[in-house]
Amino acid sequence: MGSGAELGIIVPAFVVLAVVMVIIRIRWPEKFRAFGRVPPPDPAHAREFAALRDEDYDLVLKGGAQVNRLNATWLFASLLVSRGQIELRIHRTETIRITRAEVTGLWWVRAGRGLKFRTASGRLDKVTVWPGDKIEKQLADLGWH
């Protein structure tokens, strides 16, 4: 085969790829509106959030996270913990804020040492965090258990 035949295959392949990319770009917000998002907290809990700077948190952890079908690998998710609240920050998504009063317990997923937050409302049911090894005691020392 000559280079003309190869070019005859490559150009249509790139055109098809470009069309697919445009379709995905247009339909992405419509099809995946809830991708990586959780419902807002109950207004009673939302008033409990304190405006903290990063250095005001007692524990800052880098790790992975999964939020409503969105996976973030290590370095793209941060868990900032204080005695009264937690912030889960995932690159290019809204920050998820969790108050201590909202959480009824922590659930440790043994496969991969994942952490899930139990709440009465169930708003964090689709949130799993992989904050690294041996942090269970550190969280318990801060009142999160």
mmCIF file of C-alpha atoms in Angstrom:
data_model
loop_
_atom_site.group_PDB
_atom_site.id
_atom_site.type_symbol
_atom_site.label_atom_id
_atom_site.label_comp_id
_atom_site.label_asym_id
_atom_site.label_seq_id
_atom_site.Cartn_x
_atom_site.Cartn_y
_atom_site.Cartn_z
ATOM 1 C CA MET A 1 0.000 0.000 0.000
ATOM 2 C CA GLY A 2 1.179 3.473 -0.736
ATOM 3 C CA SER A 3 1.044 6.508 1.511
ATOM 4 C CA GLY A 4 -2.119 7.685 -0.241
ATOM 5 C CA ALA A 5 -4.025 4.608 0.936
ATOM 6 C CA GLU A 6 -2.782 5.076 4.513
ATOM 7 C CA LEU A 7 -3.821 8.717 4.403
ATOM 8 C CA GLY A 8 -7.231 7.619 3.108
ATOM 9 C CA ILE A 9 -7.710 5.595 6.290
ATOM 10 C CA ILE A 10 -6.185 8.009 8.806
ATOM 11 C CA VAL A 11 -8.104 11.147 7.772
ATOM 12 C CA PRO A 12 -11.588 9.583 8.119
ATOM 13 C CA ALA A 13 -10.551 8.077 11.471
ATOM 14 C CA PHE A 14 -9.603 11.527 12.770
ATOM 15 C CA VAL A 15 -12.859 12.996 11.443
ATOM 16 C CA VAL A 16 -14.894 10.316 13.236
ATOM 17 C CA LEU A 17 -12.917 10.895 16.440
ATOM 18 C CA ALA A 18 -13.490 14.659 16.213
ATOM 19 C CA VAL A 19 -17.250 14.180 15.715
ATOM 20 C CA VAL A 20 -17.446 11.848 18.726
ATOM 21 C CA MET A 21 -15.528 14.349 20.857
ATOM 22 C CA VAL A 22 -17.917 17.164 19.858
ATOM 23 C CA ILE A 23 -20.965 15.010 20.684
ATOM 24 C CA ILE A 24 -19.529 14.088 24.090
ATOM 25 C CA ARG A 25 -18.682 17.730 24.810
ATOM 26 C CA ILE A 26 -22.217 18.856 23.955
ATOM 27 C CA ARG A 27 -24.033 16.061 25.810
ATOM 28 C CA TRP A 28 -21.714 15.881 28.847
ATOM 29 C CA PRO A 29 -23.576 18.372 31.088
ATOM 30 C CA GLU A 30 -26.955 16.907 30.143
ATOM 31 C CA LYS A 31 -26.032 13.269 30.622
ATOM 32 C CA PHE A 32 -23.735 13.559 33.644
ATOM 33 C CA ARG A 33 -25.236 16.463 35.567
ATOM 34 C CA ALA A 34 -24.763 14.778 38.975
ATOM 35 C CA PHE A 35 -21.315 13.415 38.144
ATOM 36 C CA GLY A 36 -19.047 14.115 41.134
ATOM 37 C CA ARG A 37 -21.655 16.034 43.139
ATOM 38 C CA VAL A 38 -23.586 15.373 46.315
ATOM 39 C CA PRO A 39 -26.732 17.061 47.606
ATOM 40 C CA PRO A 40 -26.193 20.127 49.793
ATOM 41 C CA PRO A 41 -26.325 19.654 53.559
ATOM 42 C CA ASP A 42 -29.470 20.207 55.552
ATOM 43 C CA PRO A 43 -29.776 23.978 56.300
ATOM 44 C CA ALA A 44 -29.449 23.273 60.029
ATOM 45 C CA HIS A 45 -26.052 21.658 59.420
ATOM 46 C CA ALA A 46 -24.979 24.197 56.801
ATOM 47 C CA ARG A 47 -25.046 26.958 59.422
ATOM 48 C CA GLU A 48 -22.503 25.034 61.516
ATOM 49 C CA PHE A 49 -19.651 25.410 59.030
ATOM 50 C CA ALA A 50 -16.807 27.623 60.132
ATOM 51 C CA ALA A 51 -14.699 29.496 57.605
ATOM 52 C CA LEU A 52 -11.346 27.834 58.185
ATOM 53 C CA ARG A 53 -8.080 28.371 56.388
ATOM 54 C CA ASP A 54 -6.069 25.319 55.371
ATOM 55 C CA GLU A 55 -3.657 25.818 58.258
ATOM 56 C CA ASP A 56 -6.547 25.882 60.768
ATOM 57 C CA TYR A 57 -7.366 22.230 60.107
ATOM 58 C CA ASP A 58 -5.872 19.655 62.483
ATOM 59 C CA LEU A 59 -5.241 17.052 59.787
ATOM 60 C CA VAL A 60 -4.682 17.419 56.046
ATOM 61 C CA LEU A 61 -4.535 14.217 54.008
ATOM 62 C CA LYS A 62 -3.925 13.554 50.341
ATOM 63 C CA GLY A 63 -5.608 10.509 48.930
ATOM 64 C CA GLY A 64 -8.097 9.199 46.459
ATOM 65 C CA ALA A 65 -11.866 9.618 46.394
ATOM 66 C CA GLN A 66 -14.953 8.450 44.588
ATOM 67 C CA VAL A 67 -17.970 10.758 44.523
ATOM 68 C CA ASN A 68 -21.082 9.788 42.600
ATOM 69 C CA ARG A 69 -19.201 7.883 39.844
ATOM 70 C CA LEU A 70 -16.309 10.381 39.715
ATOM 71 C CA ASN A 71 -12.954 8.831 40.641
ATOM 72 C CA ALA A 72 -10.056 10.991 41.753
ATOM 73 C CA THR A 73 -6.678 9.373 42.228
ATOM 74 C CA TRP A 74 -4.076 10.276 44.822
ATOM 75 C CA LEU A 75 -3.017 13.948 44.614
ATOM 76 C CA PHE A 76 -6.350 15.032 43.144
ATOM 77 C CA ALA A 77 -8.291 14.658 46.410
ATOM 78 C CA SER A 78 -7.609 16.252 49.800
ATOM 79 C CA LEU A 79 -9.349 15.581 53.088
ATOM 80 C CA LEU A 80 -9.081 18.447 55.586
ATOM 81 C CA VAL A 81 -10.187 17.489 59.092
ATOM 82 C CA SER A 82 -10.906 19.537 62.219
ATOM 83 C CA ARG A 83 -12.871 18.562 65.314
ATOM 84 C CA GLY A 84 -16.071 20.128 63.987
ATOM 85 C CA GLN A 85 -15.959 19.680 60.228
ATOM 86 C CA ILE A 86 -14.373 17.981 57.254
ATOM 87 C CA GLU A 87 -13.787 19.311 53.764
ATOM 88 C CA LEU A 88 -13.270 16.975 50.849
ATOM 89 C CA ARG A 89 -11.661 18.798 47.959
ATOM 90 C CA ILE A 90 -11.456 17.135 44.591
ATOM 91 C CA HIS A 91 -9.747 18.807 41.661
ATOM 92 C CA ARG A 92 -12.284 20.604 39.413
ATOM 93 C CA THR A 93 -15.365 19.845 41.510
ATOM 94 C CA GLU A 94 -17.266 21.567 44.272
ATOM 95 C CA THR A 95 -15.879 21.184 47.786
ATOM 96 C CA ILE A 96 -17.894 18.752 49.897
ATOM 97 C CA ARG A 97 -18.383 20.056 53.422
ATOM 98 C CA ILE A 98 -19.332 17.736 56.257
ATOM 99 C CA THR A 99 -20.136 18.791 59.828
ATOM 100 C CA ARG A 100 -19.528 16.565 62.826
ATOM 101 C CA ALA A 101 -23.187 16.895 63.881
ATOM 102 C CA GLU A 102 -24.334 15.516 60.522
ATOM 103 C CA VAL A 103 -22.221 12.347 60.697
ATOM 104 C CA THR A 104 -23.670 9.444 62.678
ATOM 105 C CA GLY A 105 -20.583 7.284 62.190
ATOM 106 C CA LEU A 106 -17.696 6.277 59.992
ATOM 107 C CA TRP A 107 -17.715 3.096 57.972
ATOM 108 C CA TRP A 108 -14.343 1.648 57.019
ATOM 109 C CA VAL A 109 -14.448 -0.258 53.758
ATOM 110 C CA ARG A 110 -11.815 -2.952 54.210
ATOM 111 C CA ALA A 111 -11.040 -3.358 50.518
ATOM 112 C CA GLY A 112 -8.482 -0.631 49.945
ATOM 113 C CA ARG A 113 -9.016 1.003 53.352
ATOM 114 C CA GLY A 114 -11.763 3.292 52.133
ATOM 115 C CA LEU A 115 -13.742 5.568 54.413
ATOM 116 C CA LYS A 116 -17.455 6.290 54.094
ATOM 117 C CA PHE A 117 -19.498 8.756 56.156
ATOM 118 C CA ARG A 118 -22.814 7.612 57.614
ATOM 119 C CA THR A 119 -25.503 10.280 57.825
ATOM 120 C CA ALA A 120 -29.176 10.172 58.741
ATOM 121 C CA SER A 121 -30.081 11.844 55.434
ATOM 122 C CA GLY A 122 -27.932 9.532 53.295
ATOM 123 C CA ARG A 123 -26.518 12.474 51.336
ATOM 124 C CA LEU A 124 -22.951 11.096 51.557
ATOM 125 C CA ASP A 125 -23.827 7.514 50.601
ATOM 126 C CA LYS A 126 -21.991 7.817 47.272
ATOM 127 C CA VAL A 127 -18.812 9.302 48.793
ATOM 128 C CA THR A 128 -15.792 7.109 49.529
ATOM 129 C CA VAL A 129 -12.373 8.450 50.485
ATOM 130 C CA TRP A 130 -9.056 6.593 50.510
ATOM 131 C CA PRO A 131 -7.019 8.794 52.871
ATOM 132 C CA GLY A 132 -4.073 6.446 53.317
ATOM 133 C CA ASP A 133 -2.933 4.019 55.973
ATOM 134 C CA LYS A 134 -3.218 4.246 59.730
ATOM 135 C CA ILE A 135 -5.422 7.329 60.050
ATOM 136 C CA GLU A 136 -8.261 5.642 61.909
ATOM 137 C CA LYS A 137 -6.709 6.561 65.280
ATOM 138 C CA GLN A 138 -5.954 10.141 64.187
ATOM 139 C CA LEU A 139 -9.599 10.641 63.180
ATOM 140 C CA ALA A 140 -10.810 9.075 66.437
ATOM 141 C CA ASP A 141 -8.548 11.438 68.420
ATOM 142 C CA LEU A 142 -10.328 14.342 66.716
ATOM 143 C CA GLY A 143 -13.764 12.938 67.607
ATOM 144 C CA TRP A 144 -14.539 11.261 64.271
ATOM 145 C CA HIS A 145 -15.476 7.627 64.889
#
